[in-house]
Coordinates of N, CA and C in Angstrom, one line a residue:
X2 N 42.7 149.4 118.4 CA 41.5 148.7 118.0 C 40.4 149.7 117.7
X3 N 40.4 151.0 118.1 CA 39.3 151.7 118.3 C 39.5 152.6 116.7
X4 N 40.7 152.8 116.8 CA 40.8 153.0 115.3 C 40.5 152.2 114.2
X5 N 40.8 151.0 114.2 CA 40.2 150.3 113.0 C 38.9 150.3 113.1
X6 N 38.2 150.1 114.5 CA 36.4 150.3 114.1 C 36.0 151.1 113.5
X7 N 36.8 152.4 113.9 CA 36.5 153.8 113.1 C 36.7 153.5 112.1
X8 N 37.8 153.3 111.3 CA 37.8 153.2 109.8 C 36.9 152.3 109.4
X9 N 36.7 151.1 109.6 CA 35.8 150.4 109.2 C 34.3 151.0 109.4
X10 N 33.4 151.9 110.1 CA 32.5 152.3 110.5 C 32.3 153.3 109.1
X11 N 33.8 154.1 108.7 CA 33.6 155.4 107.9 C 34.0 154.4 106.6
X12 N 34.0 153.4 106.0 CA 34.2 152.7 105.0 C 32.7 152.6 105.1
X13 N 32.1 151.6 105.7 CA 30.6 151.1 105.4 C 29.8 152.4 105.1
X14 N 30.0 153.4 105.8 CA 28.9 154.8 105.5 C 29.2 155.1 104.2
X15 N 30.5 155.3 104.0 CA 30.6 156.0 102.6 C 30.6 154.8 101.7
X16 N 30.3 153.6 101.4 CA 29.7 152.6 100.8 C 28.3 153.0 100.4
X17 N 27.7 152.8 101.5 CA 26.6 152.9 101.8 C 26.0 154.7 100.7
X18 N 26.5 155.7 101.2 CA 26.2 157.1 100.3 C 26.4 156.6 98.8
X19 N 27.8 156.0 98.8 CA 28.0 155.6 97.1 C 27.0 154.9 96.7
X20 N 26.8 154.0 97.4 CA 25.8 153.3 96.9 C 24.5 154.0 96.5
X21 N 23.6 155.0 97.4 CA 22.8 155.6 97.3 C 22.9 157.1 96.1
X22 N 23.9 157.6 95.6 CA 24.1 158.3 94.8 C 24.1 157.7 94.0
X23 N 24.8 156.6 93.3 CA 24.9 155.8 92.6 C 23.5 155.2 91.9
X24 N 23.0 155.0 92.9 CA 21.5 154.1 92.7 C 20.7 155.2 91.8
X25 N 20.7 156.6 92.2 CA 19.6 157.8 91.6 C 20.3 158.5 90.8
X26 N 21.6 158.3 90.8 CA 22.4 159.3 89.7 C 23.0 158.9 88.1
X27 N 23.1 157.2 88.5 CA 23.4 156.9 87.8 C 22.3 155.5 86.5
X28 N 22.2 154.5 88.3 CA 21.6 153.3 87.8 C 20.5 153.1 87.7
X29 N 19.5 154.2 87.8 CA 18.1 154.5 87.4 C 17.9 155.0 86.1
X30 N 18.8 155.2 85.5 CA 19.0 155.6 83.6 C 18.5 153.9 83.1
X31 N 19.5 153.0 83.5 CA 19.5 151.9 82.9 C 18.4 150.7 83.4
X32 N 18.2 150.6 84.8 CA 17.3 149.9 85.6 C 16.5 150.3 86.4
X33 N 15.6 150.8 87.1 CA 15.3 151.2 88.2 C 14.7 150.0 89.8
X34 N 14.8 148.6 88.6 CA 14.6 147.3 89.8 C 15.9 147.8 90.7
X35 N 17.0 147.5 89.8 CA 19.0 147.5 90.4 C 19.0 148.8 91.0
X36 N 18.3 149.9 90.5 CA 18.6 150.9 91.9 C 17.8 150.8 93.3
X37 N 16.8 150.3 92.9 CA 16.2 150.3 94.3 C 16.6 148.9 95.1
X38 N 17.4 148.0 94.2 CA 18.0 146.9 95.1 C 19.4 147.0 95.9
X39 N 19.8 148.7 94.9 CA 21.2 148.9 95.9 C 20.7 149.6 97.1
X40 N 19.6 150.6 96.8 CA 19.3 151.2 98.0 C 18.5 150.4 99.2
X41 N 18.3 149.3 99.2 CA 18.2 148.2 99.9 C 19.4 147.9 100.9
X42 N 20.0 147.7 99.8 CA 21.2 147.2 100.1 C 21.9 148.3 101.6
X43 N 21.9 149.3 100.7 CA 22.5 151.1 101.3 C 21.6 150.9 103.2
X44 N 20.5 150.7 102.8 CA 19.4 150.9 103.7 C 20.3 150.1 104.9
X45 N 20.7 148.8 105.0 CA 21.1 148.1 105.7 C 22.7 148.2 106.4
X46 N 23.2 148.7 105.7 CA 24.8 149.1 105.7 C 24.7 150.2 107.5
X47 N 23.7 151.0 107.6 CA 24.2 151.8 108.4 C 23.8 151.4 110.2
X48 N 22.8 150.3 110.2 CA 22.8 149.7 111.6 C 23.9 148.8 111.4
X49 N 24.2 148.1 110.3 CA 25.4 147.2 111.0 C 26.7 147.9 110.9
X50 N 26.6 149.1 110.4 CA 27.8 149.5 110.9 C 27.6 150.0 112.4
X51 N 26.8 150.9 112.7 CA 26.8 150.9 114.2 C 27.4 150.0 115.0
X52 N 26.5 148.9 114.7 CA 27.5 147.3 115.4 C 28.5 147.6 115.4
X53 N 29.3 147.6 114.3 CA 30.9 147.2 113.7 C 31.8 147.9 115.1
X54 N 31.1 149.4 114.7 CA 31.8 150.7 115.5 C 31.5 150.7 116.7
X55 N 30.4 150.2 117.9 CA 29.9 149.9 119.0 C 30.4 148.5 119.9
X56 N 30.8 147.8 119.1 CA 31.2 146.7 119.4 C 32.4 146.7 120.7
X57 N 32.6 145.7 121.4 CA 33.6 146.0 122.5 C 34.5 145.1 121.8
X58 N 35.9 145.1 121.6 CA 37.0 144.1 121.7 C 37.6 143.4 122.8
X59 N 37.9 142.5 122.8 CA 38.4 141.4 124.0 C 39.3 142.8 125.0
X60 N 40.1 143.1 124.2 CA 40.8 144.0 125.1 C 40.4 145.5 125.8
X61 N 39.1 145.5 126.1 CA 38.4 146.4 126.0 C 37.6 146.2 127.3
X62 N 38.3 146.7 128.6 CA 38.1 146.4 130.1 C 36.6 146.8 130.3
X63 N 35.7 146.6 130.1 CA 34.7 148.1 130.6 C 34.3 147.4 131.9
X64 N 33.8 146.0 131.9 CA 33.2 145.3 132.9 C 33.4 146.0 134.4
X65 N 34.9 146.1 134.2 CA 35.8 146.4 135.9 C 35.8 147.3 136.1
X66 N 35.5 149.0 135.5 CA 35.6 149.9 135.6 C 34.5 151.0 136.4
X67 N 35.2 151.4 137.6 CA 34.7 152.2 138.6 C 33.4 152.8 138.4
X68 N 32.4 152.7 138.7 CA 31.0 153.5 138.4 C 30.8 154.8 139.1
X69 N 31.7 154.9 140.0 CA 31.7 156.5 140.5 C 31.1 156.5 141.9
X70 N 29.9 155.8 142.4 CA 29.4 155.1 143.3 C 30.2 154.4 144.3
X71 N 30.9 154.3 145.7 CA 31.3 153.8 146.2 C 31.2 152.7 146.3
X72 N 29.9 153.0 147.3 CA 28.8 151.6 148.1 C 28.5 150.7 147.0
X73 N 28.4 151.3 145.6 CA 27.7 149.9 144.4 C 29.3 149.0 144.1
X74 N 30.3 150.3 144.0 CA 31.5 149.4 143.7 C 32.1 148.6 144.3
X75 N 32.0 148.9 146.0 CA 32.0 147.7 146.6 C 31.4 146.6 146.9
X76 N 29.7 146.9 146.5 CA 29.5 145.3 146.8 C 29.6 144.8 145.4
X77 N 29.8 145.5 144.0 CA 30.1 144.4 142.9 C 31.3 143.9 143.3
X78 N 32.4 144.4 143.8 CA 33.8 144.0 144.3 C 33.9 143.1 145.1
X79 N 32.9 142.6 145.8 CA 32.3 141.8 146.8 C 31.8 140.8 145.7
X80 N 31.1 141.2 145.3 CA 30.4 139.8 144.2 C 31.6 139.1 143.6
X81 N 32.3 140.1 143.0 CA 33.5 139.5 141.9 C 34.6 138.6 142.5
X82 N 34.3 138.6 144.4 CA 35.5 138.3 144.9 C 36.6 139.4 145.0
X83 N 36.9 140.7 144.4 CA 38.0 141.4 144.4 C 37.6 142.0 145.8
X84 N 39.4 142.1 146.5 CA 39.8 142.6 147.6 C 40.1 144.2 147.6
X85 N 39.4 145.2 147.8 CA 40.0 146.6 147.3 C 41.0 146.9 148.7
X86 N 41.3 147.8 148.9 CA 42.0 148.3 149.6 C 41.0 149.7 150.2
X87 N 40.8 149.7 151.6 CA 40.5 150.3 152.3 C 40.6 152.1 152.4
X88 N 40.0 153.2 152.1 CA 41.1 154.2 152.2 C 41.4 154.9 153.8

């Protein structure tokens, strides 16, 4: 899963650059409204990819995962109901 965010993450960026090369290399010869509406566009591409790439998947444990902290992981282990084992 972590791989397809990545690919999907490095798709939207390099969208996003095309877009923005595109907008001043090319489509400001013919329009300059349409390039500043792609770079609009460009503008917005790179927080939602963050999301994309940041996002957790269902399969994606973090909640349960040990904080390093004894005393905190026991009383969340306490909260959660989970039984740890003593050492």
């Amino acid at each position: 899963m972590l791989a397809r965010r990545r690919h999907v993450y490095f798709a939207m960026m390099g969208t996003c650059v095309t877009l923005f090369v595109l907008a001043w290399g090319v489509v400001r010869i013919w329009s300059i409204p349409a390039a500043v509406a792609m770079c609009v566009v460009a503008m917005v591409i790179p927080p939602v990819a963050a999301m994309v790439a940041n996002r957790r998947g269902p399969e994606d444990r973090w909640w349960d995962d040990p904080s390093g902290d004894p005393q905190s992981d026991e009383w969340w282990d306490e909260l959660d109901g989970k039984k740890r084992p003593r050492p």
